[in-house]
mmCIF file with all atom_site columns, C-alpha atoms in Angstrom:
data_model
loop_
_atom_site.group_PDB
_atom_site.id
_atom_site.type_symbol
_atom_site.label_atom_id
_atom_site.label_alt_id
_atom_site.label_comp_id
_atom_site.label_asym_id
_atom_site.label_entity_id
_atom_site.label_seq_id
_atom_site.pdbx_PDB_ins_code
_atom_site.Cartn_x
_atom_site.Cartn_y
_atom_site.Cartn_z
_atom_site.occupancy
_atom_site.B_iso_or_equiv
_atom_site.pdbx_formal_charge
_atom_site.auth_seq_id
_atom_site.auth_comp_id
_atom_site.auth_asym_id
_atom_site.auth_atom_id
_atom_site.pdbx_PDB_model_num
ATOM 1   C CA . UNK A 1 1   ? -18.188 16.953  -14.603 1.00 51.00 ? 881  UNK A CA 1
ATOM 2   C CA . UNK A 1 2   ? -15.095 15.149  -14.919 1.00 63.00 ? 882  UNK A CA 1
ATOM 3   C CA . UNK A 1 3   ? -14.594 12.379  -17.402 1.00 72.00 ? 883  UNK A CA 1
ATOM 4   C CA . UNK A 1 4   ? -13.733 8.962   -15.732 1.00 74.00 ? 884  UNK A CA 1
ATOM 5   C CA . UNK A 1 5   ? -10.372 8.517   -17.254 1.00 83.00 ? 885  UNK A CA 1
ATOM 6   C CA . UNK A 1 6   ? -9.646  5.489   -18.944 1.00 90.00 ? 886  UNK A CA 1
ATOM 7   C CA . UNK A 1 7   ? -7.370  2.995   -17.354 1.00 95.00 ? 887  UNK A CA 1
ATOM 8   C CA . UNK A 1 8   ? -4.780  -0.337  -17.846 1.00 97.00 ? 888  UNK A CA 1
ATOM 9   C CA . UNK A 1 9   ? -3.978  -2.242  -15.450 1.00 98.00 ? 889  UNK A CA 1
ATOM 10  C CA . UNK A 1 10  ? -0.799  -4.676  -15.935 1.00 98.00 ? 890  UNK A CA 1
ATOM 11  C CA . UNK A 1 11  ? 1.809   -6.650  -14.037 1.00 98.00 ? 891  UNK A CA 1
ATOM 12  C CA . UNK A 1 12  ? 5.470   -4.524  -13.730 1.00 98.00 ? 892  UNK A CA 1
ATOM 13  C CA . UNK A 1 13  ? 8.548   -6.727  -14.727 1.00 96.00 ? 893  UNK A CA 1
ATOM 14  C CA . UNK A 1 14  ? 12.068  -5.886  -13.301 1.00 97.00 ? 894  UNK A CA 1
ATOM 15  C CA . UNK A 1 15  ? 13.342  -4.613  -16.260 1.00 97.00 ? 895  UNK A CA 1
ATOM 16  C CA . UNK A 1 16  ? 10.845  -1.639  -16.356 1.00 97.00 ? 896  UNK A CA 1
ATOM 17  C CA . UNK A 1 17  ? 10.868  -1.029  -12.847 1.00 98.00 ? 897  UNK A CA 1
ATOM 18  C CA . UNK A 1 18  ? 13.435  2.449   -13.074 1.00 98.00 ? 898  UNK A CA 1
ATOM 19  C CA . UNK A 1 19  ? 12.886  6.091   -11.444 1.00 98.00 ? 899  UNK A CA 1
ATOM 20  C CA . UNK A 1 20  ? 11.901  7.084   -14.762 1.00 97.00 ? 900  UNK A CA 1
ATOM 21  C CA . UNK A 1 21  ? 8.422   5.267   -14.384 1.00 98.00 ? 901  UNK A CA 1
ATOM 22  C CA . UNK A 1 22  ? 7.363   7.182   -11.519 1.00 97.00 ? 902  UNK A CA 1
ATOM 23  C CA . UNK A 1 23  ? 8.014   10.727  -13.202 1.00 96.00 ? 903  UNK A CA 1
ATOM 24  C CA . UNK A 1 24  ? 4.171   11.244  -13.857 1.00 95.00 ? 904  UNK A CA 1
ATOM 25  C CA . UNK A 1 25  ? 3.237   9.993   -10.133 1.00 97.00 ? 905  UNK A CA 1
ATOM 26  C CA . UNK A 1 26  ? 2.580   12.568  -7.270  1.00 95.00 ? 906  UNK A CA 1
ATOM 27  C CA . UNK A 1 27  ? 3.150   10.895  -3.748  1.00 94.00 ? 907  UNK A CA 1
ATOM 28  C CA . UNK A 1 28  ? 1.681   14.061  -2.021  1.00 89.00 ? 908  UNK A CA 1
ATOM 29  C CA . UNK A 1 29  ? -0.620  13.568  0.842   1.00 90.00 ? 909  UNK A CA 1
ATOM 30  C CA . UNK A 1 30  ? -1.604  16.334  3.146   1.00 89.00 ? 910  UNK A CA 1
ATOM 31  C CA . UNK A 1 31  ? -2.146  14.821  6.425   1.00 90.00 ? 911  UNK A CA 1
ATOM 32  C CA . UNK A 1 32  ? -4.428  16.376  9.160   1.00 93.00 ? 912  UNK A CA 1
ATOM 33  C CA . UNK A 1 33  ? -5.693  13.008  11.165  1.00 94.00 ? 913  UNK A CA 1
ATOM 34  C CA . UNK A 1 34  ? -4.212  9.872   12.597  1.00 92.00 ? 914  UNK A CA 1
ATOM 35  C CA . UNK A 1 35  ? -5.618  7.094   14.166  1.00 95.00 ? 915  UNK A CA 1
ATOM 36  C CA . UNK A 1 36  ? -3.231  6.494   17.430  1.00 93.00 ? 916  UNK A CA 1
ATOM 37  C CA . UNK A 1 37  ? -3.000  3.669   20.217  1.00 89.00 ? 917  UNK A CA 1
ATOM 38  C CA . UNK A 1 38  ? -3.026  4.863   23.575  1.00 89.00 ? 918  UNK A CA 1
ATOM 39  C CA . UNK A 1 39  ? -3.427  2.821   26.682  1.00 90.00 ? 919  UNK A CA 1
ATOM 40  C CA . UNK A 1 40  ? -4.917  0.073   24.296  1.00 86.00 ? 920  UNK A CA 1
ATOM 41  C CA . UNK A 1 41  ? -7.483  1.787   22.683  1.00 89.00 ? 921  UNK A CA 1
ATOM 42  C CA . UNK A 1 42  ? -7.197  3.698   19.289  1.00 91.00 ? 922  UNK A CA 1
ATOM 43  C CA . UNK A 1 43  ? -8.102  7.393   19.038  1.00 91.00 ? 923  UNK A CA 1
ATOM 44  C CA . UNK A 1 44  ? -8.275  10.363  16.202  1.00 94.00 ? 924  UNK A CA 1
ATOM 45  C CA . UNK A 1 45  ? -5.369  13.021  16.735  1.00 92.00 ? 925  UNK A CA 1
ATOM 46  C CA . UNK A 1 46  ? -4.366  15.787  14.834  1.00 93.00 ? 926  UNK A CA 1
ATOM 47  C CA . UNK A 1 47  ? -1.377  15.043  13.247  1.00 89.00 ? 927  UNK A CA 1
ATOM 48  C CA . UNK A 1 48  ? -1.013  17.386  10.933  1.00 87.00 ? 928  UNK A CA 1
ATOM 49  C CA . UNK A 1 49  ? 2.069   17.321  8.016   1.00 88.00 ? 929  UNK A CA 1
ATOM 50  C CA . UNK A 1 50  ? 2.271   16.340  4.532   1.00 88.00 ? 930  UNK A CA 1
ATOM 51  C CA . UNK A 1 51  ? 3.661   13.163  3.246   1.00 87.00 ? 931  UNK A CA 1
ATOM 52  C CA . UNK A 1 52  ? 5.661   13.390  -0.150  1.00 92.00 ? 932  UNK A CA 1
ATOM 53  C CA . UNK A 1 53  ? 8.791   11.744  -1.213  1.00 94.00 ? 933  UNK A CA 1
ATOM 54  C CA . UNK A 1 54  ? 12.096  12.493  -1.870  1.00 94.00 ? 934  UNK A CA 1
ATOM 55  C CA . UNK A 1 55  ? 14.348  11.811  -4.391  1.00 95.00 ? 935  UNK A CA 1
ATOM 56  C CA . UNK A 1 56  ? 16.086  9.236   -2.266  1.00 96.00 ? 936  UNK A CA 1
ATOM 57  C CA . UNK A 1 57  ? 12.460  7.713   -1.131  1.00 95.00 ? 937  UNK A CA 1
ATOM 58  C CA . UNK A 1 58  ? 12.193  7.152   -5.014  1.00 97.00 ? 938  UNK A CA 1
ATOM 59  C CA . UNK A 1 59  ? 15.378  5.169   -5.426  1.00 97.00 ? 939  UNK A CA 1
ATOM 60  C CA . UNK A 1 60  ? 14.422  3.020   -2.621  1.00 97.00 ? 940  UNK A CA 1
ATOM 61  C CA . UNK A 1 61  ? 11.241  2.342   -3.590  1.00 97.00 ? 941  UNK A CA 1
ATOM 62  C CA . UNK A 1 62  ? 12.687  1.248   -7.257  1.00 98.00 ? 942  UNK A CA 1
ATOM 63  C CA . UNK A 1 63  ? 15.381  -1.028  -5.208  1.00 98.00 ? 943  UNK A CA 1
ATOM 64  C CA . UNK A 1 64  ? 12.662  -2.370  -3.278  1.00 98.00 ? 944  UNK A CA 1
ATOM 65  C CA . UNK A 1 65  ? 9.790   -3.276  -6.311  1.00 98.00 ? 945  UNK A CA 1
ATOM 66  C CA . UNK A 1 66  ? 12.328  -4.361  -8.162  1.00 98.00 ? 946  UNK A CA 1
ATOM 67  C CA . UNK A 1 67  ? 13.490  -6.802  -5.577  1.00 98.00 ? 947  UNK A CA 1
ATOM 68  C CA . UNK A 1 68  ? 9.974   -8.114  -4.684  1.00 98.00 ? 948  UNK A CA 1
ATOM 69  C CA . UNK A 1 69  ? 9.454   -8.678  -8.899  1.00 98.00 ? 949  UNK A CA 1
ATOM 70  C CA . UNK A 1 70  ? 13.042  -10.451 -8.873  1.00 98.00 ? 950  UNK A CA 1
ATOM 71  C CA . UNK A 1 71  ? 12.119  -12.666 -5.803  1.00 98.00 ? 951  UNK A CA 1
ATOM 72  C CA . UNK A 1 72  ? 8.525   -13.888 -7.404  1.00 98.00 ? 952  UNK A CA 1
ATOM 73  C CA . UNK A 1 73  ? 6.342   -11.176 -5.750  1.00 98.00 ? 953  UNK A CA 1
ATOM 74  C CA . UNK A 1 74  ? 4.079   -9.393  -7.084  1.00 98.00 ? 954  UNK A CA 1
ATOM 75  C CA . UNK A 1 75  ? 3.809   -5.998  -8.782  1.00 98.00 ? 955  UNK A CA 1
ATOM 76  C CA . UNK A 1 76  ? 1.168   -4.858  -10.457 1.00 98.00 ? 956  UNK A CA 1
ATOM 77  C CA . UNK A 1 77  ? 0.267   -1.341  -11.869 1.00 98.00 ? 957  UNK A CA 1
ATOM 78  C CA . UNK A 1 78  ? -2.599  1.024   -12.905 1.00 98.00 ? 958  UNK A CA 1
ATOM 79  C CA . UNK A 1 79  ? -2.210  3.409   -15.952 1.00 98.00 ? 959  UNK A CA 1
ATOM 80  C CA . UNK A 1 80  ? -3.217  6.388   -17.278 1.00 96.00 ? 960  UNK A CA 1
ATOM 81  C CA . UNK A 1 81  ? -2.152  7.315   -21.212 1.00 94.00 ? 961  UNK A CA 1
ATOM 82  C CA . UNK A 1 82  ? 0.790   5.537   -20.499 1.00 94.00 ? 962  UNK A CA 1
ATOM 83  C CA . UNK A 1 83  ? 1.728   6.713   -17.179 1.00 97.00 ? 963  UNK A CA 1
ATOM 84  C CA . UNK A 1 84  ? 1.752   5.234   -13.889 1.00 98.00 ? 964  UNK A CA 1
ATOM 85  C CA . UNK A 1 85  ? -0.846  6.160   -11.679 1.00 98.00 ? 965  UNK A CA 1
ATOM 86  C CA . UNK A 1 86  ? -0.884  3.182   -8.909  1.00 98.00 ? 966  UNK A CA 1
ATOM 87  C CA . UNK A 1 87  ? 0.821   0.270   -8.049  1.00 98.00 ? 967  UNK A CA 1
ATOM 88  C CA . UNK A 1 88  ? 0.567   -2.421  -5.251  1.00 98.00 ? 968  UNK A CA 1
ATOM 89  C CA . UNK A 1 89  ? 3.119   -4.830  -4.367  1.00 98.00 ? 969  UNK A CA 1
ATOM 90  C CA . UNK A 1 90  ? 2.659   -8.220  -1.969  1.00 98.00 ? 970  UNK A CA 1
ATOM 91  C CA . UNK A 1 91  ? 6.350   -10.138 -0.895  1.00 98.00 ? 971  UNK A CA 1
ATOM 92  C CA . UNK A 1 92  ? 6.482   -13.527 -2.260  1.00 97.00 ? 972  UNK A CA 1
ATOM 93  C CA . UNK A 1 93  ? 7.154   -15.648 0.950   1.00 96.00 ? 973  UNK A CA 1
ATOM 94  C CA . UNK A 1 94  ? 4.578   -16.430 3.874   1.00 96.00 ? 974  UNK A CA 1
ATOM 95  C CA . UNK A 1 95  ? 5.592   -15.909 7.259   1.00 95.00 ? 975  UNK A CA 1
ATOM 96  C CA . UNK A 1 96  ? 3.015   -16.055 10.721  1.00 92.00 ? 976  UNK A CA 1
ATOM 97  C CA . UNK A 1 97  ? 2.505   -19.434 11.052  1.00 88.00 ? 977  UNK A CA 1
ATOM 98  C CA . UNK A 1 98  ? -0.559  -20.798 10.702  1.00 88.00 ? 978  UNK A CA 1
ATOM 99  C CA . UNK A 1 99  ? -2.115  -17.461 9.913   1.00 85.00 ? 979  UNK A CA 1
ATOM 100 C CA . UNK A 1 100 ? -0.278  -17.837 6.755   1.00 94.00 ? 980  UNK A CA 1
ATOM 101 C CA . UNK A 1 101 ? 0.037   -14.342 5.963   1.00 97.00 ? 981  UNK A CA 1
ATOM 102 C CA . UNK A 1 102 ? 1.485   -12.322 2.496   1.00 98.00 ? 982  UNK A CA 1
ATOM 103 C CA . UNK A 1 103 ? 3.281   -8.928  2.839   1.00 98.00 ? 983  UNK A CA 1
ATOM 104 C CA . UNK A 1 104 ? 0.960   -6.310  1.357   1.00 98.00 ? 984  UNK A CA 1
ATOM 105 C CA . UNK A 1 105 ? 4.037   -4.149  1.097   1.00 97.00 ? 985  UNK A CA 1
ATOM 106 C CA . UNK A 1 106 ? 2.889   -0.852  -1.079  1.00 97.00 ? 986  UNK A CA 1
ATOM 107 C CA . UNK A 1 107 ? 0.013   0.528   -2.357  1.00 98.00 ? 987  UNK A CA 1
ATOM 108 C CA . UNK A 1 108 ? 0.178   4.066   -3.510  1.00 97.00 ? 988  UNK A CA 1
ATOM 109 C CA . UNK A 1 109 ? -1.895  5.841   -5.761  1.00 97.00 ? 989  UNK A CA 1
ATOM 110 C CA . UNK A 1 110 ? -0.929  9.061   -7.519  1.00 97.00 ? 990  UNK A CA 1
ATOM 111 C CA . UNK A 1 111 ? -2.450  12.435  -5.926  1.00 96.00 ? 991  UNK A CA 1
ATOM 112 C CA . UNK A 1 112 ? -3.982  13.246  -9.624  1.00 95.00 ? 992  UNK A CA 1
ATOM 113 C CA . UNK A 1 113 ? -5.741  10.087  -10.269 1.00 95.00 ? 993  UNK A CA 1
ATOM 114 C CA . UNK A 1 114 ? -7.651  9.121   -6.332  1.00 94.00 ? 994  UNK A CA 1
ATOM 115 C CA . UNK A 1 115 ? -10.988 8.447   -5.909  1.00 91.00 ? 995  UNK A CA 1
ATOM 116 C CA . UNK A 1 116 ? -11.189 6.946   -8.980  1.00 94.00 ? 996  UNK A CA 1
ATOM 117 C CA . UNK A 1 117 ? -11.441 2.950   -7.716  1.00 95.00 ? 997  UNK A CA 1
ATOM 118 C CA . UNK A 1 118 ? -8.039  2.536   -8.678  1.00 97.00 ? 998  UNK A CA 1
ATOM 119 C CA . UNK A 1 119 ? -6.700  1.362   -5.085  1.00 97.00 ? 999  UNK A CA 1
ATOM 120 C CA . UNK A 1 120 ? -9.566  -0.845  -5.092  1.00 98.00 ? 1000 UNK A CA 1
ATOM 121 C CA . UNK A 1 121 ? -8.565  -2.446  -7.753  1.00 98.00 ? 1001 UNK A CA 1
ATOM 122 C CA . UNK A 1 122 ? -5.469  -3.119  -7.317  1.00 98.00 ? 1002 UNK A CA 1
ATOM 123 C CA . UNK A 1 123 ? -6.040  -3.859  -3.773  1.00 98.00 ? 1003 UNK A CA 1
ATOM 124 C CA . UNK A 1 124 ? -8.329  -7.061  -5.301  1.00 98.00 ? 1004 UNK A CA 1
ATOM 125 C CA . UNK A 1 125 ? -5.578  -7.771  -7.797  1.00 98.00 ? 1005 UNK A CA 1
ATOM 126 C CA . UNK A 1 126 ? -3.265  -8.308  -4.813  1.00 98.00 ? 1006 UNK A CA 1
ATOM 127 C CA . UNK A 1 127 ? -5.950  -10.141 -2.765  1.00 98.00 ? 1007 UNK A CA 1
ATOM 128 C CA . UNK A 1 128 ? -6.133  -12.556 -5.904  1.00 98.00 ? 1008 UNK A CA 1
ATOM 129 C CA . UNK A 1 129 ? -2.846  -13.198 -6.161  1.00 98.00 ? 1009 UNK A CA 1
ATOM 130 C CA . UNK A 1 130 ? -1.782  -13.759 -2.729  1.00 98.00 ? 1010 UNK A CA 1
ATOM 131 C CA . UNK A 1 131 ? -4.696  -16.458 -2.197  1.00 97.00 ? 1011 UNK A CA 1
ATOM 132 C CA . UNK A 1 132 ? -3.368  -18.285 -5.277  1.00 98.00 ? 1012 UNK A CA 1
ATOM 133 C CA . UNK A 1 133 ? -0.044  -18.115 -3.766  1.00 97.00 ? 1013 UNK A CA 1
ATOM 134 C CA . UNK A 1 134 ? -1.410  -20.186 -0.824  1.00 96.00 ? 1014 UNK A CA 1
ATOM 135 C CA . UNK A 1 135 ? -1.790  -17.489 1.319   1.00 97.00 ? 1015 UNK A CA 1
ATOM 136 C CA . UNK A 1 136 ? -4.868  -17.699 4.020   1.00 97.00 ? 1016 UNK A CA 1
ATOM 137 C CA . UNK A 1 137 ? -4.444  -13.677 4.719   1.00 97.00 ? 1017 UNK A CA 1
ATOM 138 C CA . UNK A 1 138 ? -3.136  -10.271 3.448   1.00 97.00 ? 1018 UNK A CA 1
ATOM 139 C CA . UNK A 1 139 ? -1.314  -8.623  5.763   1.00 98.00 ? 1019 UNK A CA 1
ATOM 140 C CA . UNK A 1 140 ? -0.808  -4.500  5.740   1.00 98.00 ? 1020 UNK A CA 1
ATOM 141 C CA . UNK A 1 141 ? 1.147   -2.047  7.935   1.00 97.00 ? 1021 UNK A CA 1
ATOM 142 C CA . UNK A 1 142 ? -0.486  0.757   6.526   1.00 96.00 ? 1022 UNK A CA 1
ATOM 143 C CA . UNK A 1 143 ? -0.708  4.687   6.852   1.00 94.00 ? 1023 UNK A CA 1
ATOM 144 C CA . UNK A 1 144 ? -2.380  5.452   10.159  1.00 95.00 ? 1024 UNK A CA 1
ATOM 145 C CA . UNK A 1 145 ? -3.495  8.623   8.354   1.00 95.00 ? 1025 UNK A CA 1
ATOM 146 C CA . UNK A 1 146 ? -7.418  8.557   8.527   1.00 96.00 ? 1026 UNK A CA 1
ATOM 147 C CA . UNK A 1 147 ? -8.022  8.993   4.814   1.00 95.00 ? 1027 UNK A CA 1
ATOM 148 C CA . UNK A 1 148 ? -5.556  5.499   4.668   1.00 95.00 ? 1028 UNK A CA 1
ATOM 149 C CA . UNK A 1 149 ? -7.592  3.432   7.296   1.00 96.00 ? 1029 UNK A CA 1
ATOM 150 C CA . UNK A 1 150 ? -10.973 4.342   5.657   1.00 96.00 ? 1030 UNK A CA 1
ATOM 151 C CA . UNK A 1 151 ? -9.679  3.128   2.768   1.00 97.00 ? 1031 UNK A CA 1
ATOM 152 C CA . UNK A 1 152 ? -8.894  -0.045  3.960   1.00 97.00 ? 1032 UNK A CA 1
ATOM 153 C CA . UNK A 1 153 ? -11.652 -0.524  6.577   1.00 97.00 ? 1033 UNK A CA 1
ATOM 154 C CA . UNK A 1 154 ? -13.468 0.001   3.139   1.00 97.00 ? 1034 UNK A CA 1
ATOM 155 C CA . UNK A 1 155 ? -11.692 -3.333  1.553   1.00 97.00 ? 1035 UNK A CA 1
ATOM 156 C CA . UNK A 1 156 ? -12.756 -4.852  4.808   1.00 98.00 ? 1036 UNK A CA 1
ATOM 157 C CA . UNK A 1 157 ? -9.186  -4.693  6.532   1.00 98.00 ? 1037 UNK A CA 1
ATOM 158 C CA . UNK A 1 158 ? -9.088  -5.730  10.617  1.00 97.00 ? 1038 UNK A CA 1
ATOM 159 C CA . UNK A 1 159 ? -6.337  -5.132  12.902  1.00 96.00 ? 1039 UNK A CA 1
ATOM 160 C CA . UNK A 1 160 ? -3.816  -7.810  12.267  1.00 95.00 ? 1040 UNK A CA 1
ATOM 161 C CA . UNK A 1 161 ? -3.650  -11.189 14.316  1.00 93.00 ? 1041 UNK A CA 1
ATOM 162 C CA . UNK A 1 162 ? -0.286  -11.321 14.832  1.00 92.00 ? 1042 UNK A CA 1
ATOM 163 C CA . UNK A 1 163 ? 2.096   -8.028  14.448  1.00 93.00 ? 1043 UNK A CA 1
ATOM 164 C CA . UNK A 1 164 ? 5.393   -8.506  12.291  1.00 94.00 ? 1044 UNK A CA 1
ATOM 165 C CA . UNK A 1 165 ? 7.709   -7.018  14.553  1.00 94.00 ? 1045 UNK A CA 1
ATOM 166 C CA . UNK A 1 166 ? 9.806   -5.666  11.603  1.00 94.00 ? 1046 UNK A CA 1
ATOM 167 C CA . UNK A 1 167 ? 6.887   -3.468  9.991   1.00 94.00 ? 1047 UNK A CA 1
ATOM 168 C CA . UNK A 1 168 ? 6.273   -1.911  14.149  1.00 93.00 ? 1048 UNK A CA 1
ATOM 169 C CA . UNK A 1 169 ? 10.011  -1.098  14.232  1.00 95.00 ? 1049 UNK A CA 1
ATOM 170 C CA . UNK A 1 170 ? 10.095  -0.080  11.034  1.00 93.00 ? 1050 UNK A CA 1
ATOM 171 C CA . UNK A 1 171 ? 7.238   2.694   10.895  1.00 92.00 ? 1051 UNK A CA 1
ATOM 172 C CA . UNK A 1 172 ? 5.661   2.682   14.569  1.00 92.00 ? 1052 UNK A CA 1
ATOM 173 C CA . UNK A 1 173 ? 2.747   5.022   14.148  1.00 91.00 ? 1053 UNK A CA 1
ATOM 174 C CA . UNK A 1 174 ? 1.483   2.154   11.401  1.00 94.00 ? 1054 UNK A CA 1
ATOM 175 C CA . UNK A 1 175 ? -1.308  0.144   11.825  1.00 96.00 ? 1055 UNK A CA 1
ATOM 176 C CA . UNK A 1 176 ? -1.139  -3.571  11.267  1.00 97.00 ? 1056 UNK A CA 1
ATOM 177 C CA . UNK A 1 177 ? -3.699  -4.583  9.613   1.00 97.00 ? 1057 UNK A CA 1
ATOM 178 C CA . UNK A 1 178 ? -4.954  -7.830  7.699   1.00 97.00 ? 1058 UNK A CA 1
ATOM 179 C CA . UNK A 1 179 ? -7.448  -9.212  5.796   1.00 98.00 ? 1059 UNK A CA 1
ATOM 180 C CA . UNK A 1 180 ? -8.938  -13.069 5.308   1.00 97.00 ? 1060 UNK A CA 1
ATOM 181 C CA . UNK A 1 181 ? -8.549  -13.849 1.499   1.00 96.00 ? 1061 UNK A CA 1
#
């Protein structure tokens, strides 16, 4: 039997956001299933391929935390003998009207370390923080990989309300999701 390991969870400031923080983390995913939209209606299809990053997916992802840290967002970490093992993010300004919604913009949690609660956790951390921000809902374009959307189903995620049309350009097999904080 594996031993639960034993974890900290912390808020990341700019100044330690750097590629060298994410040289214990494994993106890898190996993707077989996908929820799809057709004609209106979503559906299961194999979709098989395997979702890592690159080198320059790293740098942008440091750009990017860094920014949403910088700005007054939120990012917060999980980890493990003093390496990272997750981290979520949420953008600092609301947009959607009166749905008064908070980017969810990451949450990743290294290959090594899943199914140990740690995306739940952070997932509250950022549901916790966006509601004190004034938010009224969380909103996720997230992974349409089936694995992903149980997960979030899970944290009792619906399809979104209103669709950012920058996350749908951005990554169009996404689902846009959100959740009532």
């Amino acid at each position: 039997m594996t031993e639960t390991p034993v974890l900290q969870y912390r808020e990341l400031h700019t100044d330690e956001i750097t590629r060298e923080l994410f040289q214990s983390f494994i993106r890898h995913q190996n993707v077989t299933k996908c929820w799809r939209r057709e004609k209106g209606e979503w559906l299961i299809k194999d979709d098989p391929f395997i979702d890592d990053w690159t080198e320059a997916d790293y740098q942008t992802l440091v750009s990017c935390l860094k920014n949403t840290a910088s700005t007054g967002g939120f990012v917060y970490a999980a980890f493990s003998d003093g390496s990272l093992k997750g981290f979520v993010s949420v953008e600092p300004d609301l947009f959607g009207g009166e749905h008064r919604y908070l980017d969810l913009s990451s949450i990743h949690i290294s290959e090594d370390m899943r199914r140990y609660g740690i995306g739940k956790q952070l997932f509250l951390a950022a549901r916790t923080w966006a509601k004190a921000k004034g938010a009224k809902k969380l909103y996720i374009s997230a992974h349409s990989a089936v694995e992903s959307q149980a997960f979030y189903k899970a944290m009792g995620c619906v399809e979104a309300e209103y669709y950012h049309q920058k996350h749908v350009e951005a990554e169009p097999y996404d689902c846009q999701l959100e959740i009532l904080l």
